Amino acid sequence: MSGTGNEFERLMQRVRTGDPLVGKELFERYGKAIQMVVRYRLDPRLRSQFDSLDFAQDAWASLFRRPAEDFSFQTPEDLVAFLTQIARHKIIDAYRQRCRHSKKNGRTFRRSQTYIDDKPARQPTPSQIAIGEEQWRRMLRNKPPKLQRALEMLRDGYSQREIAKRLELNVKTIQRLIRHLNNSIRSP
């Protein structure tokens, strides 16, 4: 934990000193988390009109337009929470602009329509969690440690290319693993 904390502190120090490469590094580490939050928050009716990546990138751009002295995030969670809040405000602004535009064109939105989902996602039941864990253990069984790690990374949201690079595997190996798992799931 302290190693991760020290690493994050070093990143924040690089931001304050104006290191031009630190933005890319921060985005690579925490960008997916922000995008996932935006996807979760963005109502399906707006997804056809807006790309969640646009809101996430706007949040990052807003962050880096601020003076570097303003960066006082103590933990990665603080940074993600801050960016999430910015992204949420961007979604609200887009919704408001969409309402204004619709009113000008003679269309009306019902106020009961909400495009920002503040309700938490429906949580799985304990039995669903147990079944999922059992299926996960079954999928990992009899797999070499490297392929088990690849599956864990897939579950954590890494891309096939990232997994292949980190585990020194071929991308085709990852694709073959996924194809094999999909086939085994389809056939009982």
mmCIF file of C-alpha atoms in Angstrom, residues 3-186:
data_model
loop_
_atom_site.group_PDB
_atom_site.id
_atom_site.type_symbol
_atom_site.label_atom_id
_atom_site.label_comp_id
_atom_site.label_asym_id
_atom_site.label_seq_id
_atom_site.Cartn_x
_atom_site.Cartn_y
_atom_site.Cartn_z
ATOM 1 C CA GLY A 3 4.581 1.639 -2.278
ATOM 2 C CA THR A 4 1.487 2.534 -4.273
ATOM 3 C CA GLY A 5 0.991 5.673 -2.183
ATOM 4 C CA ASN A 6 4.592 6.765 -2.725
ATOM 5 C CA GLU A 7 4.269 6.103 -6.435
ATOM 6 C CA PHE A 8 1.110 8.212 -6.613
ATOM 7 C CA GLU A 9 2.789 10.997 -4.630
ATOM 8 C CA ARG A 10 5.677 10.962 -7.133
ATOM 9 C CA LEU A 11 3.189 11.227 -10.005
ATOM 10 C CA MET A 12 1.477 14.201 -8.354
ATOM 11 C CA GLN A 13 4.860 15.847 -7.785
ATOM 12 C CA ARG A 14 5.648 15.408 -11.496
ATOM 13 C CA VAL A 15 2.302 17.060 -12.318
ATOM 14 C CA ARG A 16 3.196 20.035 -10.099
ATOM 15 C CA THR A 17 6.596 20.409 -11.781
ATOM 16 C CA GLY A 18 4.968 20.454 -15.223
ATOM 17 C CA ASP A 19 6.285 17.145 -16.580
ATOM 18 C CA PRO A 20 4.613 16.840 -20.014
ATOM 19 C CA LEU A 21 4.581 13.018 -19.963
ATOM 20 C CA VAL A 22 2.792 12.618 -16.648
ATOM 21 C CA GLY A 23 -0.630 13.376 -18.144
ATOM 22 C CA LYS A 24 -0.369 10.389 -20.442
ATOM 23 C CA GLU A 25 0.764 8.181 -17.580
ATOM 24 C CA LEU A 26 -2.122 9.299 -15.361
ATOM 25 C CA PHE A 27 -4.587 8.731 -18.191
ATOM 26 C CA GLU A 28 -3.226 5.233 -18.845
ATOM 27 C CA ARG A 29 -3.518 4.311 -15.164
ATOM 28 C CA TYR A 30 -6.864 5.891 -14.260
ATOM 29 C CA GLY A 31 -8.577 6.674 -17.574
ATOM 30 C CA LYS A 32 -10.519 3.417 -17.749
ATOM 31 C CA ALA A 33 -11.922 3.927 -14.267
ATOM 32 C CA ILE A 34 -13.259 7.353 -15.236
ATOM 33 C CA GLN A 35 -14.713 6.047 -18.485
ATOM 34 C CA MET A 36 -16.441 3.187 -16.664
ATOM 35 C CA VAL A 37 -18.038 5.650 -14.250
ATOM 36 C CA VAL A 38 -19.226 7.795 -17.160
ATOM 37 C CA ARG A 39 -20.702 4.751 -18.904
ATOM 38 C CA TYR A 40 -22.480 3.824 -15.703
ATOM 39 C CA ARG A 41 -23.848 7.333 -15.206
ATOM 40 C CA LEU A 42 -24.831 8.007 -18.820
ATOM 41 C CA ASP A 43 -28.431 7.065 -19.471
ATOM 42 C CA PRO A 44 -28.920 4.715 -22.460
ATOM 43 C CA ARG A 45 -31.054 7.361 -24.177
ATOM 44 C CA LEU A 46 -28.054 9.682 -24.284
ATOM 45 C CA ARG A 47 -25.547 6.973 -25.226
ATOM 46 C CA SER A 48 -26.827 7.025 -28.789
ATOM 47 C CA GLN A 49 -26.090 10.757 -28.942
ATOM 48 C CA PHE A 50 -22.868 10.993 -26.927
ATOM 49 C CA ASP A 51 -19.776 8.872 -26.530
ATOM 50 C CA SER A 52 -18.745 8.189 -22.940
ATOM 51 C CA LEU A 53 -15.111 8.635 -23.939
ATOM 52 C CA ASP A 54 -15.856 12.260 -24.886
ATOM 53 C CA PHE A 55 -17.077 13.032 -21.370
ATOM 54 C CA ALA A 56 -14.090 11.260 -19.824
ATOM 55 C CA GLN A 57 -11.660 13.191 -22.039
ATOM 56 C CA ASP A 58 -13.418 16.454 -21.206
ATOM 57 C CA ALA A 59 -12.944 15.687 -17.519
ATOM 58 C CA TRP A 60 -9.213 15.091 -18.044
ATOM 59 C CA ALA A 61 -8.919 18.269 -20.113
ATOM 60 C CA SER A 62 -10.634 20.241 -17.348
ATOM 61 C CA LEU A 63 -8.212 18.819 -14.824
ATOM 62 C CA PHE A 64 -5.145 19.835 -16.815
ATOM 63 C CA ARG A 65 -6.479 23.328 -17.500
ATOM 64 C CA ARG A 66 -6.240 23.973 -13.768
ATOM 65 C CA PRO A 67 -3.014 25.392 -12.330
ATOM 66 C CA ALA A 68 -0.637 22.623 -11.243
ATOM 67 C CA GLU A 69 -0.586 24.038 -7.711
ATOM 68 C CA ASP A 70 -4.246 23.026 -7.341
ATOM 69 C CA PHE A 71 -3.366 19.345 -7.437
ATOM 70 C CA SER A 72 -3.563 18.170 -3.865
ATOM 71 C CA PHE A 73 -4.832 14.633 -4.308
ATOM 72 C CA GLN A 74 -3.571 12.366 -1.548
ATOM 73 C CA THR A 75 -4.662 9.056 -3.072
ATOM 74 C CA PRO A 76 -5.639 7.697 -6.483
ATOM 75 C CA GLU A 77 -9.184 7.409 -5.139
ATOM 76 C CA ASP A 78 -9.232 11.185 -4.528
ATOM 77 C CA LEU A 79 -8.175 11.799 -8.130
ATOM 78 C CA VAL A 80 -10.797 9.384 -9.513
ATOM 79 C CA ALA A 81 -13.501 10.926 -7.321
ATOM 80 C CA PHE A 82 -12.580 14.420 -8.509
ATOM 81 C CA LEU A 83 -12.571 13.414 -12.186
ATOM 82 C CA THR A 84 -15.819 11.514 -11.710
ATOM 83 C CA GLN A 85 -17.463 14.633 -10.327
ATOM 84 C CA ILE A 86 -16.222 16.707 -13.272
ATOM 85 C CA ALA A 87 -17.508 14.087 -15.732
ATOM 86 C CA ARG A 88 -20.867 13.994 -13.963
ATOM 87 C CA HIS A 89 -21.175 17.766 -14.340
ATOM 88 C CA LYS A 90 -20.285 17.477 -18.039
ATOM 89 C CA ILE A 91 -23.107 14.941 -18.485
ATOM 90 C CA ILE A 92 -25.552 17.264 -16.713
ATOM 91 C CA ASP A 93 -24.476 20.169 -18.923
ATOM 92 C CA ALA A 94 -24.961 18.062 -22.055
ATOM 93 C CA TYR A 95 -28.432 17.089 -20.891
ATOM 94 C CA ARG A 96 -29.348 20.711 -20.205
ATOM 95 C CA GLN A 97 -28.083 21.813 -23.602
ATOM 96 C CA ARG A 98 -30.057 19.014 -25.226
ATOM 97 C CA CYS A 99 -33.206 20.227 -23.420
ATOM 98 C CA ARG A 100 -32.593 23.832 -24.489
ATOM 99 C CA HIS A 101 -31.994 22.781 -28.088
ATOM 100 C CA SER A 102 -35.157 20.679 -28.118
ATOM 101 C CA LYS A 103 -37.263 23.524 -26.747
ATOM 102 C CA LYS A 104 -35.982 25.861 -29.471
ATOM 103 C CA ASN A 105 -36.985 23.320 -32.104
ATOM 104 C CA GLY A 106 -40.481 22.940 -30.703
ATOM 105 C CA ARG A 107 -39.904 19.536 -29.137
ATOM 106 C CA THR A 108 -40.417 19.108 -25.449
ATOM 107 C CA PHE A 109 -38.814 16.836 -22.904
ATOM 108 C CA ARG A 110 -40.876 15.513 -20.098
ATOM 109 C CA ARG A 111 -39.294 16.527 -16.821
ATOM 110 C CA SER A 112 -39.805 13.015 -15.513
ATOM 111 C CA GLN A 113 -37.156 11.848 -17.962
ATOM 112 C CA THR A 114 -33.852 11.758 -16.229
ATOM 113 C CA TYR A 115 -30.694 11.240 -18.194
ATOM 114 C CA ILE A 116 -28.388 11.133 -15.218
ATOM 115 C CA ASP A 117 -28.682 7.994 -13.187
ATOM 116 C CA ASP A 118 -27.927 8.754 -9.542
ATOM 117 C CA LYS A 119 -29.321 5.476 -8.313
ATOM 118 C CA PRO A 120 -26.794 2.797 -7.476
ATOM 119 C CA ALA A 121 -26.702 -0.191 -9.771
ATOM 120 C CA ARG A 122 -28.759 -3.157 -8.731
ATOM 121 C CA GLN A 123 -26.523 -5.361 -6.647
ATOM 122 C CA PRO A 124 -26.293 -9.102 -7.231
ATOM 123 C CA THR A 125 -27.832 -11.369 -4.654
ATOM 124 C CA PRO A 126 -25.557 -13.455 -2.416
ATOM 125 C CA SER A 127 -26.504 -16.594 -4.356
ATOM 126 C CA GLN A 128 -25.617 -14.886 -7.660
ATOM 127 C CA ILE A 129 -22.246 -13.905 -6.224
ATOM 128 C CA ALA A 130 -21.622 -17.474 -5.027
ATOM 129 C CA ILE A 131 -22.586 -18.925 -8.418
ATOM 130 C CA GLY A 132 -20.352 -16.422 -10.199
ATOM 131 C CA GLU A 133 -17.401 -17.229 -7.938
ATOM 132 C CA GLU A 134 -17.925 -20.952 -8.488
ATOM 133 C CA GLN A 135 -17.980 -20.458 -12.268
ATOM 134 C CA TRP A 136 -14.863 -18.303 -12.047
ATOM 135 C CA ARG A 137 -12.959 -20.988 -10.078
ATOM 136 C CA ARG A 138 -14.114 -23.598 -12.588
ATOM 137 C CA MET A 139 -12.789 -21.480 -15.479
ATOM 138 C CA LEU A 140 -9.393 -21.073 -13.788
ATOM 139 C CA ARG A 141 -9.070 -24.746 -12.889
ATOM 140 C CA ASN A 142 -6.356 -26.638 -14.790
ATOM 141 C CA LYS A 143 -5.061 -23.465 -16.452
ATOM 142 C CA PRO A 144 -1.368 -22.591 -16.238
ATOM 143 C CA PRO A 145 -0.567 -19.698 -13.869
ATOM 144 C CA LYS A 146 0.192 -17.322 -16.749
ATOM 145 C CA LEU A 147 -3.203 -17.954 -18.363
ATOM 146 C CA GLN A 148 -4.915 -17.623 -14.979
ATOM 147 C CA ARG A 149 -3.256 -14.223 -14.604
ATOM 148 C CA ALA A 150 -4.377 -13.307 -18.147
ATOM 149 C CA LEU A 151 -7.976 -14.145 -17.238
ATOM 150 C CA GLU A 152 -7.749 -12.090 -14.061
ATOM 151 C CA MET A 153 -6.420 -9.143 -16.061
ATOM 152 C CA LEU A 154 -9.255 -9.515 -18.574
ATOM 153 C CA ARG A 155 -11.723 -9.459 -15.705
ATOM 154 C CA ASP A 156 -10.037 -6.288 -14.389
ATOM 155 C CA GLY A 157 -10.547 -4.531 -17.736
ATOM 156 C CA TYR A 158 -7.121 -4.751 -19.362
ATOM 157 C CA SER A 159 -7.071 -4.950 -23.150
ATOM 158 C CA GLN A 160 -5.801 -8.051 -24.915
ATOM 159 C CA ARG A 161 -2.777 -6.123 -26.156
ATOM 160 C CA GLU A 162 -1.920 -4.878 -22.624
ATOM 161 C CA ILE A 163 -2.170 -8.395 -21.218
ATOM 162 C CA ALA A 164 -0.011 -9.852 -23.959
ATOM 163 C CA LYS A 165 2.639 -7.191 -23.396
ATOM 164 C CA ARG A 166 2.702 -7.490 -19.589
ATOM 165 C CA LEU A 167 2.704 -11.292 -19.537
ATOM 166 C CA GLU A 168 4.978 -11.632 -22.565
ATOM 167 C CA LEU A 169 2.393 -13.615 -24.503
ATOM 168 C CA ASN A 170 1.184 -13.350 -28.053
ATOM 169 C CA VAL A 171 -2.134 -11.517 -28.552
ATOM 170 C CA LYS A 172 -3.322 -14.577 -30.498
ATOM 171 C CA THR A 173 -2.818 -16.670 -27.354
ATOM 172 C CA ILE A 174 -5.141 -14.370 -25.424
ATOM 173 C CA GLN A 175 -7.703 -14.454 -28.227
ATOM 174 C CA ARG A 176 -7.510 -18.256 -28.383
ATOM 175 C CA LEU A 177 -8.042 -18.451 -24.608
ATOM 176 C CA ILE A 178 -11.136 -16.240 -24.847
ATOM 177 C CA ARG A 179 -12.499 -18.247 -27.792
ATOM 178 C CA HIS A 180 -11.948 -21.500 -25.893
ATOM 179 C CA LEU A 181 -13.731 -20.133 -22.819
ATOM 180 C CA ASN A 182 -16.645 -18.864 -24.897
ATOM 181 C CA ASN A 183 -17.022 -22.277 -26.531
ATOM 182 C CA SER A 184 -16.888 -24.056 -23.183
ATOM 183 C CA ILE A 185 -19.560 -21.741 -21.764
ATOM 184 C CA ARG A 186 -21.898 -22.323 -24.727
#
